[in-house]
CSV table of C-alpha atoms in Angstrom, one decimal:
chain,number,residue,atom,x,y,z
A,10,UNK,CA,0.0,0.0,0.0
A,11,UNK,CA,1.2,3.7,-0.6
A,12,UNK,CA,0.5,6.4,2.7
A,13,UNK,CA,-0.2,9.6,0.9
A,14,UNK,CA,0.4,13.3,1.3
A,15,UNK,CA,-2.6,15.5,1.6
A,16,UNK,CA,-3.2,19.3,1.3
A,17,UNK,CA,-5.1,20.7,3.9
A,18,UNK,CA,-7.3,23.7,3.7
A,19,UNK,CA,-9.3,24.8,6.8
A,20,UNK,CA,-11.3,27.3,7.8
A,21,UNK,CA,-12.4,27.7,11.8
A,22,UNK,CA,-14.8,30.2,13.8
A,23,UNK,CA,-16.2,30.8,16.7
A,24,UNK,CA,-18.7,32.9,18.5
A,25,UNK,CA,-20.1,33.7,22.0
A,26,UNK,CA,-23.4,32.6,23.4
A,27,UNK,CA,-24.5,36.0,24.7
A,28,UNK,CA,-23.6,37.9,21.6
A,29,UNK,CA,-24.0,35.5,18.6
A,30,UNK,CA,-21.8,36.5,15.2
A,31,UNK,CA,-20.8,39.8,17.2
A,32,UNK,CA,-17.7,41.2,15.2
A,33,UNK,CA,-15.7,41.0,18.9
A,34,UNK,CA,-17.3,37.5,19.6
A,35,UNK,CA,-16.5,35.7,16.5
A,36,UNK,CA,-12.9,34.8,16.0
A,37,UNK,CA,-12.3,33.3,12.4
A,38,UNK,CA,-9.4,31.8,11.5
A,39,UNK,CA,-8.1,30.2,8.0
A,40,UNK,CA,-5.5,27.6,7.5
A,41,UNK,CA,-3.3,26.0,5.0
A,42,UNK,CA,-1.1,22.9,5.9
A,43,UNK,CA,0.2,19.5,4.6
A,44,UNK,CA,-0.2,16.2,6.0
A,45,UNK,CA,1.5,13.2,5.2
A,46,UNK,CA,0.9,9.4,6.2
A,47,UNK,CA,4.3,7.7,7.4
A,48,UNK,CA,2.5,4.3,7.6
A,49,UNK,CA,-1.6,3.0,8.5
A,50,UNK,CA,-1.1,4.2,12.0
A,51,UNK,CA,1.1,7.6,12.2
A,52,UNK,CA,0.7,10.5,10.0
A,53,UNK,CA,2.3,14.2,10.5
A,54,UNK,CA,1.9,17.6,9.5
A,55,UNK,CA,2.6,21.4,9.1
A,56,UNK,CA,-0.3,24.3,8.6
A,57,UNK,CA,0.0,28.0,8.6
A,58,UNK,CA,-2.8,30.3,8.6
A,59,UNK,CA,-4.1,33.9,9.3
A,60,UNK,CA,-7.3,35.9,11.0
A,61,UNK,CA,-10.1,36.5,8.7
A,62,UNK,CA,-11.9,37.9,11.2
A,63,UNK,CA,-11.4,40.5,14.1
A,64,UNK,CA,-12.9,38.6,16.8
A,65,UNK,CA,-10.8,38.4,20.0
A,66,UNK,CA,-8.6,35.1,19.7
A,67,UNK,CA,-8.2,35.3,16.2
A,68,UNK,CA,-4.5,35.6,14.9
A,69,UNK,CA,-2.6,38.1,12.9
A,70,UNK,CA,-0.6,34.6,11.8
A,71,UNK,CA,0.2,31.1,13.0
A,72,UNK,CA,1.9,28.2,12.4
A,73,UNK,CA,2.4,25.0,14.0
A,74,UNK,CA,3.6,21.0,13.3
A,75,UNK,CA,1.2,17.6,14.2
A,76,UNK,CA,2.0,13.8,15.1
A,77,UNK,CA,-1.1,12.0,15.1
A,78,UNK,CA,-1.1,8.4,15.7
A,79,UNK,CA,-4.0,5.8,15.9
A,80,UNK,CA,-4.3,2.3,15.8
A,81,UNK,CA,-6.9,0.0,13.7
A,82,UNK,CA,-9.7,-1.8,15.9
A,83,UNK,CA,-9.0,-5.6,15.2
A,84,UNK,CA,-12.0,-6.8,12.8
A,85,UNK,CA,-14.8,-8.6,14.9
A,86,UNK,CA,-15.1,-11.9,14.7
A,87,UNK,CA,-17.9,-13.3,12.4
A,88,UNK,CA,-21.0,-13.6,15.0
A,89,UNK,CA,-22.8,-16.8,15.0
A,90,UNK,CA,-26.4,-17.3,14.6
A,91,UNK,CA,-28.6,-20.1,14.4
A,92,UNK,CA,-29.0,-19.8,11.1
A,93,UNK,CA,-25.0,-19.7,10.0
A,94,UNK,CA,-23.1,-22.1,13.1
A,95,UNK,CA,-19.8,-21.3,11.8
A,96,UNK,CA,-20.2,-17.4,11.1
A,97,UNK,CA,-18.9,-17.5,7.7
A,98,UNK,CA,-21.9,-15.6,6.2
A,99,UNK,CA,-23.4,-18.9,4.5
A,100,UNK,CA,-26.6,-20.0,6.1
A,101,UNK,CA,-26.2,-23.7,7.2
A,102,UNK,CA,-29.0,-25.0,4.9
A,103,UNK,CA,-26.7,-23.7,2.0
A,104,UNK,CA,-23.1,-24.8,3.9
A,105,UNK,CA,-21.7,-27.7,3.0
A,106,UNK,CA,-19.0,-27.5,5.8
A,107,UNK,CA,-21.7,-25.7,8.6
A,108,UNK,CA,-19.3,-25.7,11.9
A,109,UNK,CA,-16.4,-25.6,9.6
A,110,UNK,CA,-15.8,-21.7,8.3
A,111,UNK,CA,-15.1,-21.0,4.5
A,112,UNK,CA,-11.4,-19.6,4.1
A,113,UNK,CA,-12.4,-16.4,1.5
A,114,UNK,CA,-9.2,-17.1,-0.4
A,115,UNK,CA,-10.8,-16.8,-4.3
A,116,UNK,CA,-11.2,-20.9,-4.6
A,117,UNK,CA,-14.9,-22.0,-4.4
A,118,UNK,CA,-15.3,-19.9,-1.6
A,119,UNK,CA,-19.4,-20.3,-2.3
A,120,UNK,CA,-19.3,-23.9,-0.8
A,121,UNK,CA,-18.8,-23.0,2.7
A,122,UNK,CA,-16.3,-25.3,3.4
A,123,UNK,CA,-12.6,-24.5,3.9
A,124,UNK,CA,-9.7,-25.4,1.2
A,125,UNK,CA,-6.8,-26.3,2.6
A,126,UNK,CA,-5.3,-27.5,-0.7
A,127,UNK,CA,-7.2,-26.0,-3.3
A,128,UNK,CA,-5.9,-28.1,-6.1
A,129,UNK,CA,-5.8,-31.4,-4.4
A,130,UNK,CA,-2.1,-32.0,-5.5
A,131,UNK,CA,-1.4,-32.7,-1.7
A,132,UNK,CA,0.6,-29.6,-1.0
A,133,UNK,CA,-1.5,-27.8,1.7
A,134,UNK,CA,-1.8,-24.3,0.0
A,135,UNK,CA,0.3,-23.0,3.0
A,136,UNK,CA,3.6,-24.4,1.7
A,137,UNK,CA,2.5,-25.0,-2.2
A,138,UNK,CA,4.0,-22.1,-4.3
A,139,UNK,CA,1.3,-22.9,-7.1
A,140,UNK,CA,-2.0,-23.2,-4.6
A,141,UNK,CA,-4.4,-23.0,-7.5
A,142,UNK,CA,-2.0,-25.4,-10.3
A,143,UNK,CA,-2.0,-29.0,-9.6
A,144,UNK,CA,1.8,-30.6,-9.6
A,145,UNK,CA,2.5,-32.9,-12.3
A,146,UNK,CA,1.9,-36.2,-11.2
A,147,UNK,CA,5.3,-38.1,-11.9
A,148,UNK,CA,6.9,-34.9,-13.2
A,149,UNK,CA,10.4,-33.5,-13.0
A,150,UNK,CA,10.1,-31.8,-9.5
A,151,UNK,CA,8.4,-32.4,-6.2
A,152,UNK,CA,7.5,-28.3,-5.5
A,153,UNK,CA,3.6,-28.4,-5.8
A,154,UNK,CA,3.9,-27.0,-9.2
A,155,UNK,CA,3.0,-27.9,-12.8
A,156,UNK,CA,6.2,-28.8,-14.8
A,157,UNK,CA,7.6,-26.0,-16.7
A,158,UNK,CA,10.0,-28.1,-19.1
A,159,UNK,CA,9.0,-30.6,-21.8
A,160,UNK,CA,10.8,-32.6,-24.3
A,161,UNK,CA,9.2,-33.1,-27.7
A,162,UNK,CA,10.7,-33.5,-31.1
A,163,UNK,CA,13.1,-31.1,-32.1
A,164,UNK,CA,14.1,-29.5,-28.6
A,165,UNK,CA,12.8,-28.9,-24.8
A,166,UNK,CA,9.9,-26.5,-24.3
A,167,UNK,CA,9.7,-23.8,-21.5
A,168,UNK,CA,6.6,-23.1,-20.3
A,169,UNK,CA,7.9,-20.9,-18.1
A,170,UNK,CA,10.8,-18.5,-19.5
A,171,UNK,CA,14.3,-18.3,-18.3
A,172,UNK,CA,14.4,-14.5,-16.6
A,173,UNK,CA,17.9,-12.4,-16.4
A,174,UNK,CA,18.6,-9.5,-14.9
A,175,UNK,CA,17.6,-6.3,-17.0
A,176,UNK,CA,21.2,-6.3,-19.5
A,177,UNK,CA,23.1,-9.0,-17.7
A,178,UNK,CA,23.7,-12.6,-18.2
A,179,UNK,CA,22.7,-13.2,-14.4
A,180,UNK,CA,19.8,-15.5,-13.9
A,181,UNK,CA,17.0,-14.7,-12.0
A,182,UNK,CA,16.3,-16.5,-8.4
A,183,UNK,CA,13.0,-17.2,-10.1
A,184,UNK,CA,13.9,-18.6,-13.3
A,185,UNK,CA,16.5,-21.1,-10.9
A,186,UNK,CA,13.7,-24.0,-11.1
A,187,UNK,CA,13.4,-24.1,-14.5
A,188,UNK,CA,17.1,-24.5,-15.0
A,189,UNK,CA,17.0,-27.3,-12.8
A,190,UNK,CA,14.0,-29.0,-14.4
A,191,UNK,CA,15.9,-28.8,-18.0
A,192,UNK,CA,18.7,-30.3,-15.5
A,193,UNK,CA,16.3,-33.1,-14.9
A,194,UNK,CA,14.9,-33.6,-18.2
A,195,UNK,CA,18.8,-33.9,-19.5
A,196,UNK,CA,19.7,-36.6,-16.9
A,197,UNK,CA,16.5,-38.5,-17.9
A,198,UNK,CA,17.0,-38.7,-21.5
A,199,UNK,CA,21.1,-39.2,-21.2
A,200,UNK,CA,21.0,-40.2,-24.9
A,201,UNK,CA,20.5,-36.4,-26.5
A,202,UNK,CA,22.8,-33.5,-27.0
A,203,UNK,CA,21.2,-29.8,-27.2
A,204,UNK,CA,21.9,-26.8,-28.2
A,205,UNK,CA,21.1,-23.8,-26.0
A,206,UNK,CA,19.9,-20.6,-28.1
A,207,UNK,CA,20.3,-17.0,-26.5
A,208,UNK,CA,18.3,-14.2,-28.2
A,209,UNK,CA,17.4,-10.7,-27.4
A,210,UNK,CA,15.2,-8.0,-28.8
A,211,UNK,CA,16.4,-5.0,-30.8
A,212,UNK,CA,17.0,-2.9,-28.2
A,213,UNK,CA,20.7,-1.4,-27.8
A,214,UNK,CA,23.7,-2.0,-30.6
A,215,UNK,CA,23.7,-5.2,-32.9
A,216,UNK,CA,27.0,-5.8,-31.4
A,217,UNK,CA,25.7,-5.7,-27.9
A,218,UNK,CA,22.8,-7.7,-28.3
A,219,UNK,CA,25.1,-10.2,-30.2
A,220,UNK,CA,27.7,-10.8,-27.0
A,221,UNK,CA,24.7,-10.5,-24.4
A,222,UNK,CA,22.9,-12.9,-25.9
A,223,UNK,CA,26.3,-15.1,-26.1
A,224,UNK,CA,26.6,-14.4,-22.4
A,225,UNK,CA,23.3,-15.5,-21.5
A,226,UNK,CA,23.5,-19.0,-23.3
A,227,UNK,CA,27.1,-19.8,-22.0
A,228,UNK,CA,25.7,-18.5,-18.4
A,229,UNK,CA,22.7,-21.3,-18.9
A,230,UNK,CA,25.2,-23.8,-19.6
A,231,UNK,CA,27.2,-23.9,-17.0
A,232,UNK,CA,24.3,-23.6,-14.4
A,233,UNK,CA,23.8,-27.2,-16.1
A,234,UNK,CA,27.0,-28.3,-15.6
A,235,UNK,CA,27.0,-27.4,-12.4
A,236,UNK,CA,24.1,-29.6,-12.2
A,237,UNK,CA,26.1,-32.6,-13.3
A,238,UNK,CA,25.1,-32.5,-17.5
A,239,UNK,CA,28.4,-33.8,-19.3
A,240,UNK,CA,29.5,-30.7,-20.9
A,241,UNK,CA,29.5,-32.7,-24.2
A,242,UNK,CA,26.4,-33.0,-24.6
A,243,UNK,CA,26.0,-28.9,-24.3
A,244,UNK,CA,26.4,-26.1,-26.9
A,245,UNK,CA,26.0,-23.1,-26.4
A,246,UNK,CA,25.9,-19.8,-29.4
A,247,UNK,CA,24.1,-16.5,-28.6
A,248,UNK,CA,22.1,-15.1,-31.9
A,249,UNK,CA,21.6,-11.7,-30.6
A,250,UNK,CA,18.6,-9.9,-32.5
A,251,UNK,CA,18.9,-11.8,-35.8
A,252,UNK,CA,15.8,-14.7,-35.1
A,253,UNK,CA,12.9,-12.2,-33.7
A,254,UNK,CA,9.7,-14.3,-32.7
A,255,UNK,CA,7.8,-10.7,-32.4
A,256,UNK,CA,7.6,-7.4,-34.1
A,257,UNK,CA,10.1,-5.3,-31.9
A,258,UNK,CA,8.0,-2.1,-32.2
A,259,UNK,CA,5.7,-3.9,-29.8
A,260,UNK,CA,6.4,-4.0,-25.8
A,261,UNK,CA,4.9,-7.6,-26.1
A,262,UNK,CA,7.1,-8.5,-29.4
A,263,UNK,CA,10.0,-7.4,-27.6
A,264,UNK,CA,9.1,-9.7,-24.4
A,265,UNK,CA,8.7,-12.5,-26.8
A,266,UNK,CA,12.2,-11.7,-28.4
A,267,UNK,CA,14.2,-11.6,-25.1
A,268,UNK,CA,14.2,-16.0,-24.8
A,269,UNK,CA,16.6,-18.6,-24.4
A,270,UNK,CA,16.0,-22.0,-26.3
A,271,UNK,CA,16.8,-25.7,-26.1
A,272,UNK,CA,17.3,-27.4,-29.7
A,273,UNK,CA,18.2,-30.8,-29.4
A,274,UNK,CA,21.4,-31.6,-31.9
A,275,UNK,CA,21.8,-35.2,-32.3
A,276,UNK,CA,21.5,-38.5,-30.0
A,277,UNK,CA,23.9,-41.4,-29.3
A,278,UNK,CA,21.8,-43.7,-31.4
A,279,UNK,CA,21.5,-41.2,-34.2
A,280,UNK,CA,17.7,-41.2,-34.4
A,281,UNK,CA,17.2,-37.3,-33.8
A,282,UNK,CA,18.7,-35.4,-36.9
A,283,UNK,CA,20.2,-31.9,-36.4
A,284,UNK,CA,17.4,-28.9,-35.7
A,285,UNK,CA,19.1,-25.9,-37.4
Protein backbone atom coordinates (compact mmCIF):
# COMPACT_ATOMS: atom_id res chain seq x y z
CA UNK A 1 0.00 0.00 0.00
CA UNK A 2 1.20 3.73 -0.60
CA UNK A 3 0.46 6.43 2.66
CA UNK A 4 -0.24 9.62 0.88
CA UNK A 5 0.44 13.26 1.35
CA UNK A 6 -2.60 15.54 1.58
CA UNK A 7 -3.23 19.33 1.33
CA UNK A 8 -5.12 20.72 3.89
CA UNK A 9 -7.34 23.70 3.68
CA UNK A 10 -9.31 24.78 6.85
CA UNK A 11 -11.31 27.31 7.76
CA UNK A 12 -12.41 27.71 11.81
CA UNK A 13 -14.81 30.18 13.77
CA UNK A 14 -16.21 30.75 16.73
CA UNK A 15 -18.73 32.94 18.54
CA UNK A 16 -20.14 33.67 21.98
CA UNK A 17 -23.36 32.59 23.39
CA UNK A 18 -24.47 35.95 24.69
CA UNK A 19 -23.65 37.85 21.62
CA UNK A 20 -24.01 35.54 18.59
CA UNK A 21 -21.77 36.50 15.19
CA UNK A 22 -20.78 39.84 17.18
CA UNK A 23 -17.74 41.15 15.20
CA UNK A 24 -15.70 41.01 18.90
CA UNK A 25 -17.32 37.50 19.61
CA UNK A 26 -16.47 35.67 16.50
CA UNK A 27 -12.92 34.80 15.99
CA UNK A 28 -12.26 33.35 12.40
CA UNK A 29 -9.44 31.78 11.47
CA UNK A 30 -8.11 30.25 7.99
CA UNK A 31 -5.52 27.65 7.49
CA UNK A 32 -3.34 25.96 5.02
CA UNK A 33 -1.15 22.88 5.89
CA UNK A 34 0.17 19.48 4.63
CA UNK A 35 -0.16 16.21 6.00
CA UNK A 36 1.48 13.23 5.16
CA UNK A 37 0.92 9.41 6.25
CA UNK A 38 4.32 7.67 7.38
CA UNK A 39 2.50 4.26 7.58
CA UNK A 40 -1.61 3.01 8.47
CA UNK A 41 -1.13 4.19 12.03
CA UNK A 42 1.07 7.56 12.19
CA UNK A 43 0.66 10.54 10.05
CA UNK A 44 2.32 14.24 10.49
CA UNK A 45 1.93 17.58 9.54
CA UNK A 46 2.56 21.40 9.06
CA UNK A 47 -0.26 24.32 8.61
CA UNK A 48 -0.03 28.03 8.60
CA UNK A 49 -2.79 30.34 8.64
CA UNK A 50 -4.10 33.93 9.32
CA UNK A 51 -7.34 35.86 11.01
CA UNK A 52 -10.13 36.53 8.74
CA UNK A 53 -11.93 37.85 11.22
CA UNK A 54 -11.36 40.46 14.11
CA UNK A 55 -12.86 38.65 16.79
CA UNK A 56 -10.84 38.36 20.00
CA UNK A 57 -8.59 35.13 19.68
CA UNK A 58 -8.23 35.29 16.22
CA UNK A 59 -4.55 35.63 14.91
CA UNK A 60 -2.57 38.09 12.93
CA UNK A 61 -0.65 34.64 11.82
CA UNK A 62 0.16 31.11 13.02
CA UNK A 63 1.92 28.25 12.43
CA UNK A 64 2.36 25.03 14.00
CA UNK A 65 3.62 20.98 13.30
CA UNK A 66 1.24 17.64 14.18
CA UNK A 67 2.01 13.84 15.13
CA UNK A 68 -1.07 12.02 15.08
CA UNK A 69 -1.08 8.36 15.74
CA UNK A 70 -3.98 5.84 15.94
CA UNK A 71 -4.34 2.28 15.78
CA UNK A 72 -6.87 -0.04 13.67
CA UNK A 73 -9.71 -1.76 15.87
CA UNK A 74 -9.02 -5.65 15.16
CA UNK A 75 -12.01 -6.76 12.84
CA UNK A 76 -14.76 -8.60 14.89
CA UNK A 77 -15.08 -11.85 14.65
CA UNK A 78 -17.85 -13.25 12.39
CA UNK A 79 -21.00 -13.65 14.95
CA UNK A 80 -22.78 -16.78 15.05
CA UNK A 81 -26.38 -17.29 14.59
CA UNK A 82 -28.63 -20.06 14.42
CA UNK A 83 -29.00 -19.77 11.09
CA UNK A 84 -24.96 -19.71 9.95
CA UNK A 85 -23.06 -22.11 13.10
CA UNK A 86 -19.80 -21.25 11.82
CA UNK A 87 -20.23 -17.42 11.07
CA UNK A 88 -18.95 -17.51 7.73
CA UNK A 89 -21.92 -15.58 6.24
CA UNK A 90 -23.36 -18.89 4.55
CA UNK A 91 -26.64 -20.03 6.07
CA UNK A 92 -26.19 -23.65 7.22
CA UNK A 93 -29.04 -24.99 4.92
CA UNK A 94 -26.69 -23.68 1.97
CA UNK A 95 -23.10 -24.76 3.95
CA UNK A 96 -21.65 -27.71 3.00
CA UNK A 97 -18.97 -27.53 5.83
CA UNK A 98 -21.65 -25.71 8.60
CA UNK A 99 -19.26 -25.69 11.94
CA UNK A 100 -16.37 -25.58 9.62
CA UNK A 101 -15.82 -21.69 8.30
CA UNK A 102 -15.10 -21.00 4.50
CA UNK A 103 -11.42 -19.58 4.07
CA UNK A 104 -12.40 -16.45 1.50
CA UNK A 105 -9.25 -17.13 -0.41
CA UNK A 106 -10.84 -16.82 -4.29
CA UNK A 107 -11.25 -20.86 -4.58
CA UNK A 108 -14.94 -22.02 -4.42
CA UNK A 109 -15.26 -19.90 -1.63
CA UNK A 110 -19.42 -20.32 -2.29
CA UNK A 111 -19.31 -23.90 -0.77
CA UNK A 112 -18.76 -22.97 2.68
CA UNK A 113 -16.26 -25.27 3.40
CA UNK A 114 -12.60 -24.51 3.91
CA UNK A 115 -9.75 -25.36 1.24
CA UNK A 116 -6.77 -26.28 2.61
CA UNK A 117 -5.32 -27.55 -0.73
CA UNK A 118 -7.18 -25.99 -3.28
CA UNK A 119 -5.88 -28.14 -6.12
CA UNK A 120 -5.80 -31.37 -4.40
CA UNK A 121 -2.09 -31.95 -5.47
CA UNK A 122 -1.45 -32.68 -1.69
CA UNK A 123 0.58 -29.63 -1.00
CA UNK A 124 -1.50 -27.78 1.66
CA UNK A 125 -1.80 -24.28 -0.04
CA UNK A 126 0.34 -22.95 3.04
CA UNK A 127 3.59 -24.38 1.70
CA UNK A 128 2.53 -25.05 -2.24
CA UNK A 129 4.05 -22.13 -4.32
CA UNK A 130 1.25 -22.95 -7.07
CA UNK A 131 -1.96 -23.23 -4.62
CA UNK A 132 -4.39 -23.03 -7.50
CA UNK A 133 -2.02 -25.39 -10.34
CA UNK A 134 -2.01 -29.02 -9.59
CA UNK A 135 1.80 -30.60 -9.56
CA UNK A 136 2.52 -32.95 -12.27
CA UNK A 137 1.88 -36.16 -11.21
CA UNK A 138 5.32 -38.11 -11.95
CA UNK A 139 6.93 -34.86 -13.20
CA UNK A 140 10.35 -33.50 -12.95
CA UNK A 141 10.15 -31.77 -9.55
CA UNK A 142 8.37 -32.43 -6.23
CA UNK A 143 7.46 -28.28 -5.52
CA UNK A 144 3.59 -28.36 -5.80
CA UNK A 145 3.89 -27.02 -9.20
CA UNK A 146 3.05 -27.94 -12.75
CA UNK A 147 6.16 -28.79 -14.82
CA UNK A 148 7.61 -26.04 -16.73
CA UNK A 149 9.99 -28.10 -19.05
CA UNK A 150 8.97 -30.59 -21.79
CA UNK A 151 10.77 -32.60 -24.26
CA UNK A 152 9.16 -33.10 -27.73
CA UNK A 153 10.69 -33.55 -31.08
CA UNK A 154 13.15 -31.06 -32.14
CA UNK A 155 14.08 -29.49 -28.61
CA UNK A 156 12.82 -28.86 -24.75
CA UNK A 157 9.95 -26.47 -24.27
CA UNK A 158 9.72 -23.82 -21.53
CA UNK A 159 6.64 -23.09 -20.25
CA UNK A 160 7.87 -20.87 -18.10
CA UNK A 161 10.78 -18.50 -19.52
CA UNK A 162 14.30 -18.30 -18.27
CA UNK A 163 14.40 -14.52 -16.62
CA UNK A 164 17.88 -12.44 -16.39
CA UNK A 165 18.62 -9.45 -14.86
CA UNK A 166 17.58 -6.28 -17.02
CA UNK A 167 21.23 -6.29 -19.47
CA UNK A 168 23.07 -9.03 -17.73
CA UNK A 169 23.65 -12.60 -18.19
CA UNK A 170 22.66 -13.23 -14.37
CA UNK A 171 19.76 -15.53 -13.90
CA UNK A 172 17.05 -14.65 -11.99
CA UNK A 173 16.27 -16.48 -8.37
CA UNK A 174 12.97 -17.25 -10.07
CA UNK A 175 13.92 -18.62 -13.28
CA UNK A 176 16.47 -21.08 -10.88
CA UNK A 177 13.69 -24.05 -11.12
CA UNK A 178 13.37 -24.05 -14.53
CA UNK A 179 17.08 -24.54 -14.97
CA UNK A 180 16.96 -27.33 -12.75
CA UNK A 181 14.03 -28.99 -14.37
CA UNK A 182 15.91 -28.81 -17.99
CA UNK A 183 18.73 -30.31 -15.53
CA UNK A 184 16.31 -33.05 -14.95
CA UNK A 185 14.95 -33.58 -18.19
CA UNK A 186 18.80 -33.91 -19.54
CA UNK A 187 19.65 -36.60 -16.90
CA UNK A 188 16.46 -38.53 -17.86
CA UNK A 189 17.02 -38.66 -21.46
CA UNK A 190 21.13 -39.24 -21.20
CA UNK A 191 20.99 -40.25 -24.93
CA UNK A 192 20.46 -36.36 -26.53
CA UNK A 193 22.82 -33.46 -27.00
CA UNK A 194 21.16 -29.78 -27.22
CA UNK A 195 21.91 -26.77 -28.20
CA UNK A 196 21.13 -23.79 -26.05
CA UNK A 197 19.92 -20.63 -28.07
CA UNK A 198 20.33 -17.03 -26.47
CA UNK A 199 18.26 -14.19 -28.18
CA UNK A 200 17.40 -10.71 -27.39
CA UNK A 201 15.18 -8.01 -28.80
CA UNK A 202 16.41 -4.98 -30.78
CA UNK A 203 16.99 -2.95 -28.19
CA UNK A 204 20.70 -1.45 -27.81
CA UNK A 205 23.70 -2.02 -30.60
CA UNK A 206 23.68 -5.20 -32.87
CA UNK A 207 26.96 -5.76 -31.40
CA UNK A 208 25.66 -5.68 -27.88
CA UNK A 209 22.84 -7.75 -28.27
CA UNK A 210 25.08 -10.25 -30.16
CA UNK A 211 27.65 -10.78 -26.98
CA UNK A 212 24.73 -10.46 -24.42
CA UNK A 213 22.94 -12.90 -25.91
CA UNK A 214 26.26 -15.10 -26.08
CA UNK A 215 26.63 -14.43 -22.37
CA UNK A 216 23.31 -15.50 -21.49
CA UNK A 217 23.45 -19.02 -23.26
CA UNK A 218 27.14 -19.77 -21.95
CA UNK A 219 25.68 -18.52 -18.39
CA UNK A 220 22.66 -21.30 -18.88
CA UNK A 221 25.20 -23.81 -19.64
CA UNK A 222 27.25 -23.91 -17.03
CA UNK A 223 24.26 -23.63 -14.37
CA UNK A 224 23.76 -27.18 -16.15
CA UNK A 225 26.98 -28.35 -15.64
CA UNK A 226 27.05 -27.43 -12.43
CA UNK A 227 24.08 -29.57 -12.22
CA UNK A 228 26.08 -32.64 -13.28
CA UNK A 229 25.07 -32.47 -17.49
CA UNK A 230 28.37 -33.83 -19.29
CA UNK A 231 29.48 -30.74 -20.87
CA UNK A 232 29.54 -32.71 -24.21
CA UNK A 233 26.37 -33.03 -24.55
CA UNK A 234 25.95 -28.89 -24.34
CA UNK A 235 26.41 -26.12 -26.93
CA UNK A 236 26.01 -23.09 -26.40
CA UNK A 237 25.86 -19.79 -29.41
CA UNK A 238 24.06 -16.54 -28.61
CA UNK A 239 22.13 -15.11 -31.85
CA UNK A 240 21.56 -11.74 -30.65
CA UNK A 241 18.61 -9.95 -32.47
CA UNK A 242 18.91 -11.84 -35.75
CA UNK A 243 15.77 -14.68 -35.08
CA UNK A 244 12.85 -12.17 -33.69
CA UNK A 245 9.72 -14.30 -32.74
CA UNK A 246 7.76 -10.69 -32.41
CA UNK A 247 7.65 -7.36 -34.07
CA UNK A 248 10.12 -5.31 -31.94
CA UNK A 249 8.01 -2.07 -32.24
CA UNK A 250 5.73 -3.85 -29.75
CA UNK A 251 6.37 -4.02 -25.79
CA UNK A 252 4.95 -7.64 -26.06
CA UNK A 253 7.06 -8.51 -29.41
CA UNK A 254 10.04 -7.39 -27.60
CA UNK A 255 9.05 -9.75 -24.41
CA UNK A 256 8.72 -12.54 -26.82
CA UNK A 257 12.16 -11.72 -28.38
CA UNK A 258 14.15 -11.60 -25.10
CA UNK A 259 14.21 -16.01 -24.83
CA UNK A 260 16.63 -18.61 -24.35
CA UNK A 261 16.01 -22.04 -26.28
CA UNK A 262 16.80 -25.68 -26.07
CA UNK A 263 17.33 -27.43 -29.72
CA UNK A 264 18.21 -30.78 -29.43
CA UNK A 265 21.38 -31.60 -31.93
CA UNK A 266 21.84 -35.19 -32.25
CA UNK A 267 21.45 -38.46 -30.00
CA UNK A 268 23.86 -41.40 -29.29
CA UNK A 269 21.82 -43.72 -31.37
CA UNK A 270 21.53 -41.21 -34.22
CA UNK A 271 17.66 -41.18 -34.42
CA UNK A 272 17.25 -37.26 -33.76
CA UNK A 273 18.66 -35.39 -36.86
CA UNK A 274 20.21 -31.85 -36.35
CA UNK A 275 17.43 -28.92 -35.68
CA UNK A 276 19.11 -25.89 -37.38
Amino acid sequence: EQWDTSIVAEVAAATTTRDFFSAAGTPAEGRLGIEHWLNPDWRIGAFAGTGLSRGVGAPDWRVGLHVAFGVQPPRPRPHWTADDQDGDGIPDDEDECPTEPEDKDGFEDEDGCPDIDNDSDGYLDVDDPCPDEPETEGGLSDDGCPDRVALEEGGLVLLEPIRFEVDSDEIRDESEPVVAEVAEVLRRHPEIRVRIEGHTDAVGPPAHNLDLSERRAQTVRAHLVDAGIDEGRLEAHGYGETRPLGSNETRRGRHRNRRVEFKIIGAEDGAVEEVQ
